[in-house]
PDB file of N, CA and C in Angstrom:
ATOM      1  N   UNK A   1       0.825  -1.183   0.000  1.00 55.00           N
ATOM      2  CA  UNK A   1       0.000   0.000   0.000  1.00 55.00           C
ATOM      3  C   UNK A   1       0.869   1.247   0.000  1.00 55.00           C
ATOM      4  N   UNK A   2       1.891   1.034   0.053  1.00 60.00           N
ATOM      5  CA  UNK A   2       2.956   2.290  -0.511  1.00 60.00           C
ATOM      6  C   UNK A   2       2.408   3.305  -1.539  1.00 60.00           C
ATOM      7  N   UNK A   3       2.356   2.902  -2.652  1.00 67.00           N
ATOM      8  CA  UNK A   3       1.451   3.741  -3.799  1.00 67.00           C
ATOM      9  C   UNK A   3       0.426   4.775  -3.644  1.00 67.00           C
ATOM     10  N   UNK A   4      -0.780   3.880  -3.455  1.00 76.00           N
ATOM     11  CA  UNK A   4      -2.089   3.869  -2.825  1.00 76.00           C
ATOM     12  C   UNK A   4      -2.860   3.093  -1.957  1.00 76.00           C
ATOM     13  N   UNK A   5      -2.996   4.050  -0.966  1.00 85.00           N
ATOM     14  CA  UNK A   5      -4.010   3.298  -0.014  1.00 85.00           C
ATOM     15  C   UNK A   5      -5.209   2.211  -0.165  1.00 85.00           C
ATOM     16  N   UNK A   6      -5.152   0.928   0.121  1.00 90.00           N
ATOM     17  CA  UNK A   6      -5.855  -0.389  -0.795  1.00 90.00           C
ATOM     18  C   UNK A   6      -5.524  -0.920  -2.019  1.00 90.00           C
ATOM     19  N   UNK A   7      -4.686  -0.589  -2.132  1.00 92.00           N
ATOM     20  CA  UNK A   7      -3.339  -1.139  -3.472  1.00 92.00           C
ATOM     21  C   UNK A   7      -2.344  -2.108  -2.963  1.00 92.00           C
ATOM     22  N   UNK A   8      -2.211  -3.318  -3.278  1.00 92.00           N
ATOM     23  CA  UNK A   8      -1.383  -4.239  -3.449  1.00 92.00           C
ATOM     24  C   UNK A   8      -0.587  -4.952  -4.004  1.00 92.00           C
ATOM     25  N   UNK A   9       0.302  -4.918  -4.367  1.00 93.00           N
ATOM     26  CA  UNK A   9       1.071  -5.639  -5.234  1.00 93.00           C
ATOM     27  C   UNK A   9       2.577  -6.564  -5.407  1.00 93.00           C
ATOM     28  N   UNK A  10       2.576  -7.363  -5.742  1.00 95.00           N
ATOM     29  CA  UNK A  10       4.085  -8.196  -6.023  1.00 95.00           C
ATOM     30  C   UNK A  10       4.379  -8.096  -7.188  1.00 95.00           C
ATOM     31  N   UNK A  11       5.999  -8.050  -7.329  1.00 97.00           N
ATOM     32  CA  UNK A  11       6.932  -7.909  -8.048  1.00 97.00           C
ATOM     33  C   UNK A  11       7.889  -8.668  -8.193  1.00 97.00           C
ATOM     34  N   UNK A  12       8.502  -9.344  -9.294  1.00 98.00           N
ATOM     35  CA  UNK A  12       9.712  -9.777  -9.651  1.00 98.00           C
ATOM     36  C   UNK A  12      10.847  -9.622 -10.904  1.00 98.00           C
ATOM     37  N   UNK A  13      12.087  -9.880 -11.033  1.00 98.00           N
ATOM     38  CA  UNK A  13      12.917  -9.465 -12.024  1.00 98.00           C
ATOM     39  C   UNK A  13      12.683 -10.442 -12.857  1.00 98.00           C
ATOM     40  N   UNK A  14      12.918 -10.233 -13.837  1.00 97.00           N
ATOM     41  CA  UNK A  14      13.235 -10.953 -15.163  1.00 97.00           C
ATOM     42  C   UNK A  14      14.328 -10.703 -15.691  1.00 97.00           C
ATOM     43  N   UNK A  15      15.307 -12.205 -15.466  1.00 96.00           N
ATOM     44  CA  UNK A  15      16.789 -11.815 -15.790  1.00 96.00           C
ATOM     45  C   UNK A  15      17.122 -12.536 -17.060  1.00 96.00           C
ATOM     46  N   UNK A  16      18.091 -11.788 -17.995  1.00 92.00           N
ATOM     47  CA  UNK A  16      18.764 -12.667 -19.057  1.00 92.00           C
ATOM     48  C   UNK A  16      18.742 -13.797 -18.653  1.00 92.00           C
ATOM     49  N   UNK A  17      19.801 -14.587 -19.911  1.00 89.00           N
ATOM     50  CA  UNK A  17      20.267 -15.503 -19.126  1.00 89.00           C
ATOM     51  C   UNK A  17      21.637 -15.304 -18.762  1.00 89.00           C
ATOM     52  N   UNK A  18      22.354 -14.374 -19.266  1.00 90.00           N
ATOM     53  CA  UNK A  18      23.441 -14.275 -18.226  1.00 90.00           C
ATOM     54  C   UNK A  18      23.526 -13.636 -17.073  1.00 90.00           C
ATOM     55  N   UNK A  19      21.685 -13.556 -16.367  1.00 92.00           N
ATOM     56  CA  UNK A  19      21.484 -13.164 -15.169  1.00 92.00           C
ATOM     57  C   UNK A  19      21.339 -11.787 -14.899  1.00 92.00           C
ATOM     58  N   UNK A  20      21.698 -10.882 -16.494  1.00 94.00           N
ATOM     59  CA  UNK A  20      20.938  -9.499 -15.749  1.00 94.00           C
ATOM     60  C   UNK A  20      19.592  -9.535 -15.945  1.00 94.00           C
ATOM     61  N   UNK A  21      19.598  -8.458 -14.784  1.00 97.00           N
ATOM     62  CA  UNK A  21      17.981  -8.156 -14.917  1.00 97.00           C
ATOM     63  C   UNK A  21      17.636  -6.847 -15.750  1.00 97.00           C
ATOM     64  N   UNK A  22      16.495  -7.555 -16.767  1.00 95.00           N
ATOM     65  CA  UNK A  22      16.097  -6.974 -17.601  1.00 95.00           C
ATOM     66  C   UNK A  22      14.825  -6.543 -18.014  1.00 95.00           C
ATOM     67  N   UNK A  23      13.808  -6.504 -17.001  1.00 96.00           N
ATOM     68  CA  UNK A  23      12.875  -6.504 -16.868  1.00 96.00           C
ATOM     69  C   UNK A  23      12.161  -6.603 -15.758  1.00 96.00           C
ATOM     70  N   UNK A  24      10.781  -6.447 -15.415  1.00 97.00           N
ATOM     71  CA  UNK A  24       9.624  -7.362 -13.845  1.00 97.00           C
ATOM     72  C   UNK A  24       8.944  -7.878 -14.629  1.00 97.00           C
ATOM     73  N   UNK A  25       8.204  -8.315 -13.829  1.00 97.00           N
ATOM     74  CA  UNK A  25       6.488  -8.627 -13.875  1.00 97.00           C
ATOM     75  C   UNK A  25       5.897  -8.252 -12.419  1.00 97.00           C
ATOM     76  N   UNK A  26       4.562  -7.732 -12.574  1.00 96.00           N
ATOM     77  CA  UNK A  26       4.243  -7.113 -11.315  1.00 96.00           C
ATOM     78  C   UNK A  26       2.873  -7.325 -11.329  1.00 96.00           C
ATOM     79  N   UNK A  27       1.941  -8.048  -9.992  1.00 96.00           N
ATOM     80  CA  UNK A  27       0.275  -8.080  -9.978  1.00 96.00           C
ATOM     81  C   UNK A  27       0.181  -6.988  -9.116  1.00 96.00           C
ATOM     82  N   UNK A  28      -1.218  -6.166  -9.310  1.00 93.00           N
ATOM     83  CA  UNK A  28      -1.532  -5.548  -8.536  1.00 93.00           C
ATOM     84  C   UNK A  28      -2.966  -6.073  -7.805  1.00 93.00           C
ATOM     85  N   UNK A  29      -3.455  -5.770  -7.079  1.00 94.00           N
ATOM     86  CA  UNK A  29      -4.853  -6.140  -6.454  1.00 94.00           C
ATOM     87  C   UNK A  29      -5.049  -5.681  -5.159  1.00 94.00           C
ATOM     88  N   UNK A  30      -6.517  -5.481  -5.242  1.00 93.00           N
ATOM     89  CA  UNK A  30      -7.393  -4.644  -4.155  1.00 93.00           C
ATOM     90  C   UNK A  30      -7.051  -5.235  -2.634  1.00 93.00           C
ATOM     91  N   UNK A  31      -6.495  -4.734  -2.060  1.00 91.00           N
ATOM     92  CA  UNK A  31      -5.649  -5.306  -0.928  1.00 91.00           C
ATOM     93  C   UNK A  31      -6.813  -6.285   0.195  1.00 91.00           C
ATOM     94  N   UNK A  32      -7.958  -4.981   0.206  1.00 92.00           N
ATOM     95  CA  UNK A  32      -9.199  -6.048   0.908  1.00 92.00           C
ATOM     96  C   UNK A  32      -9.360  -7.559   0.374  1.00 92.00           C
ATOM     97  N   UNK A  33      -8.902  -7.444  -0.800  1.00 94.00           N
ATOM     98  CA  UNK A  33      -9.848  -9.078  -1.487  1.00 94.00           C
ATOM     99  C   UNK A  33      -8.481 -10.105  -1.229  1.00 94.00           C
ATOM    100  N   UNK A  34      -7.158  -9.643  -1.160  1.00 94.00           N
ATOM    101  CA  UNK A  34      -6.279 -10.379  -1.086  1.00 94.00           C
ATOM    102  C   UNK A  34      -5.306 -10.134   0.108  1.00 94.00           C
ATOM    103  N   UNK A  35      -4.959 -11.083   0.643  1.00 94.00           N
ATOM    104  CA  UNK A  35      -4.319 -10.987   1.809  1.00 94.00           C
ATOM    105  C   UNK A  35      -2.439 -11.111   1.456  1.00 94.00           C
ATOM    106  N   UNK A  36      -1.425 -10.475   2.392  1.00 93.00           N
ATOM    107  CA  UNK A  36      -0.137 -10.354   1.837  1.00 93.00           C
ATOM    108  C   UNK A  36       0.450 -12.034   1.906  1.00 93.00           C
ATOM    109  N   UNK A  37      -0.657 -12.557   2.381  1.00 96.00           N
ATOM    110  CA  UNK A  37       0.008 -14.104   2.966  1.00 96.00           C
ATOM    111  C   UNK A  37      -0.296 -15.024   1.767  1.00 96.00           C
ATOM    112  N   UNK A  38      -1.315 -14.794   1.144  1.00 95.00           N
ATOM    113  CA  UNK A  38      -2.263 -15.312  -0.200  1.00 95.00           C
ATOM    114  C   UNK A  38      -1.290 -14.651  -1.141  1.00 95.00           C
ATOM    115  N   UNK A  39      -1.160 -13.463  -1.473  1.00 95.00           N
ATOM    116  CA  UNK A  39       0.005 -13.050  -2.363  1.00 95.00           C
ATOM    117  C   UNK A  39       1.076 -13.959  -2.785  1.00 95.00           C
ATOM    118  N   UNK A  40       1.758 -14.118  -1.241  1.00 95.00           N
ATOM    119  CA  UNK A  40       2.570 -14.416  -1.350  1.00 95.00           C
ATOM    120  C   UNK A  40       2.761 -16.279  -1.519  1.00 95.00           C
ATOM    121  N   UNK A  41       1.642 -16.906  -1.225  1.00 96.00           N
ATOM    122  CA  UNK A  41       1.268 -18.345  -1.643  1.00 96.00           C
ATOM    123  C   UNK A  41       1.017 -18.512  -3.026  1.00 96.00           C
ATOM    124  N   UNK A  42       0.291 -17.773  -3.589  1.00 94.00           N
ATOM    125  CA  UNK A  42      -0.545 -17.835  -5.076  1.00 94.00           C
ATOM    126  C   UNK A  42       0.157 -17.352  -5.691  1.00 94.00           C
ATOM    127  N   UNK A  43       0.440 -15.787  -6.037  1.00 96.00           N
ATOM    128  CA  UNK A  43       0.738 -15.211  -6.663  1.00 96.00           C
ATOM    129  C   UNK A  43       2.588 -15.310  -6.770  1.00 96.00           C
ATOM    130  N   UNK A  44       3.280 -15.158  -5.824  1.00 97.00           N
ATOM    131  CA  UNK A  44       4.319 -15.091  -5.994  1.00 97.00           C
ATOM    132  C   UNK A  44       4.895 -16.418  -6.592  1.00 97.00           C
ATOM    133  N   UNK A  45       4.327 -17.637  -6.417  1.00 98.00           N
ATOM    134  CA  UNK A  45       5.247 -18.616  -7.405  1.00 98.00           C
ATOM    135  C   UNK A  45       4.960 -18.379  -8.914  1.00 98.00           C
ATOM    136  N   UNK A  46       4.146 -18.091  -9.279  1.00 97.00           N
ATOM    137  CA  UNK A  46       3.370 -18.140 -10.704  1.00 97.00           C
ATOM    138  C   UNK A  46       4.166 -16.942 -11.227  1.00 97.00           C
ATOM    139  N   UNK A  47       4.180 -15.996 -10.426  1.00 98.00           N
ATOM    140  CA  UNK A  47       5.224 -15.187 -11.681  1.00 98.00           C
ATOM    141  C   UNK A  47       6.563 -15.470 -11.158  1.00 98.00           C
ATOM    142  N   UNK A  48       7.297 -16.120 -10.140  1.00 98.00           N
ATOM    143  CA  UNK A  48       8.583 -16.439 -10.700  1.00 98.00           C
ATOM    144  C   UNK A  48       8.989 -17.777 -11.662  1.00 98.00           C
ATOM    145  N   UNK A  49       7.904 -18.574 -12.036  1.00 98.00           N
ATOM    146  CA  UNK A  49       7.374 -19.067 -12.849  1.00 98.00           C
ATOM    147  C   UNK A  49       7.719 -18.372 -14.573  1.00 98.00           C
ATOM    148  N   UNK A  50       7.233 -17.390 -14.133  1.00 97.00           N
ATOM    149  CA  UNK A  50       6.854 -16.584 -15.466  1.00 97.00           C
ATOM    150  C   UNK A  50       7.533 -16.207 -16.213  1.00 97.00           C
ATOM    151  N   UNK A  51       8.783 -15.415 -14.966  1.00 97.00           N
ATOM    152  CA  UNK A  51      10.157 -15.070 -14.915  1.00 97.00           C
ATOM    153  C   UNK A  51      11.080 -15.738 -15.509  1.00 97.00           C
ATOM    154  N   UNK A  52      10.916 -17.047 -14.839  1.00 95.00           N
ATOM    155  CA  UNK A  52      12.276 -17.400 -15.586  1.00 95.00           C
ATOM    156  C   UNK A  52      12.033 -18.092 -16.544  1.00 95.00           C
ATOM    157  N   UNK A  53      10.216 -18.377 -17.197  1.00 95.00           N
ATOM    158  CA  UNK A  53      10.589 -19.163 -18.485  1.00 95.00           C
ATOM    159  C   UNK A  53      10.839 -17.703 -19.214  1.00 95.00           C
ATOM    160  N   UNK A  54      10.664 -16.380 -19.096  1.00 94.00           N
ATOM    161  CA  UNK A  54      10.580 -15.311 -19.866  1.00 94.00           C
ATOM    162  C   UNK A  54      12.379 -15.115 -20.050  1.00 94.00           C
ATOM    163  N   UNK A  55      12.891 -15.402 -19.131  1.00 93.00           N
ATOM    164  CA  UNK A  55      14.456 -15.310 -19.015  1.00 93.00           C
ATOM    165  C   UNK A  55      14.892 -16.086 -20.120  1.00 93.00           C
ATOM    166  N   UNK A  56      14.367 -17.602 -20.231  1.00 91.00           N
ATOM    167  CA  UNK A  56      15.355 -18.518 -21.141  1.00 91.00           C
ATOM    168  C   UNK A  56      14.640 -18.118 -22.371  1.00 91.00           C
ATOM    169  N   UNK A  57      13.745 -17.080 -23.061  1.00 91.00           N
ATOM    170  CA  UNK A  57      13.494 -16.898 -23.864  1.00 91.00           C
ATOM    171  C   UNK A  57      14.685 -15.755 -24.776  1.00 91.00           C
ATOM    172  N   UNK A  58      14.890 -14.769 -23.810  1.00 88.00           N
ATOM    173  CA  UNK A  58      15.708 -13.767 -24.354  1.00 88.00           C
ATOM    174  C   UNK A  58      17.066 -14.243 -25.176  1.00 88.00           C
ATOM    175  N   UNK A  59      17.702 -13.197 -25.578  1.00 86.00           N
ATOM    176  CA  UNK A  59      18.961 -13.427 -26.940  1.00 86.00           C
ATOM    177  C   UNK A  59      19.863 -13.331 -25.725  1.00 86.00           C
ATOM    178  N   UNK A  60      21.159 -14.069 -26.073  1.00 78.00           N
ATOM    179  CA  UNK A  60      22.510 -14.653 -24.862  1.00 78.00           C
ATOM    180  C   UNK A  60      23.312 -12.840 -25.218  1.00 78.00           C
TER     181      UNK A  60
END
């Protein structure tokens, strides 16, 4: 809720593959409907998930 008050969100890098980071991915959601503990169960594997198949996609 940094941003805005009832704003929630997670974030992660998206790195090359020689490990820089070159990018995020970021969810946002209505902080009432989601809890930081649920975030962080649900949401946070799925985009580091996301991350690193998006990583082995990029040019070396």
């Amino acid at each position: 809720q940094e941003l805005e008050i009832g704003l929630r969100s997670i974030a992660v890098p998206v790195t090359d593959p020689s490990g820089k980071v070159v990018a995020s991915i970021n969810v946002g959601t209505q902080s009432a409907r989601v809890s930081v503990a649920e975030m962080e169960s649900k949401f946070l594997p799925a985009l580091l998930h996301a991350a690193r198949e998006l990583g082995t996609l990029l040019p070396r």
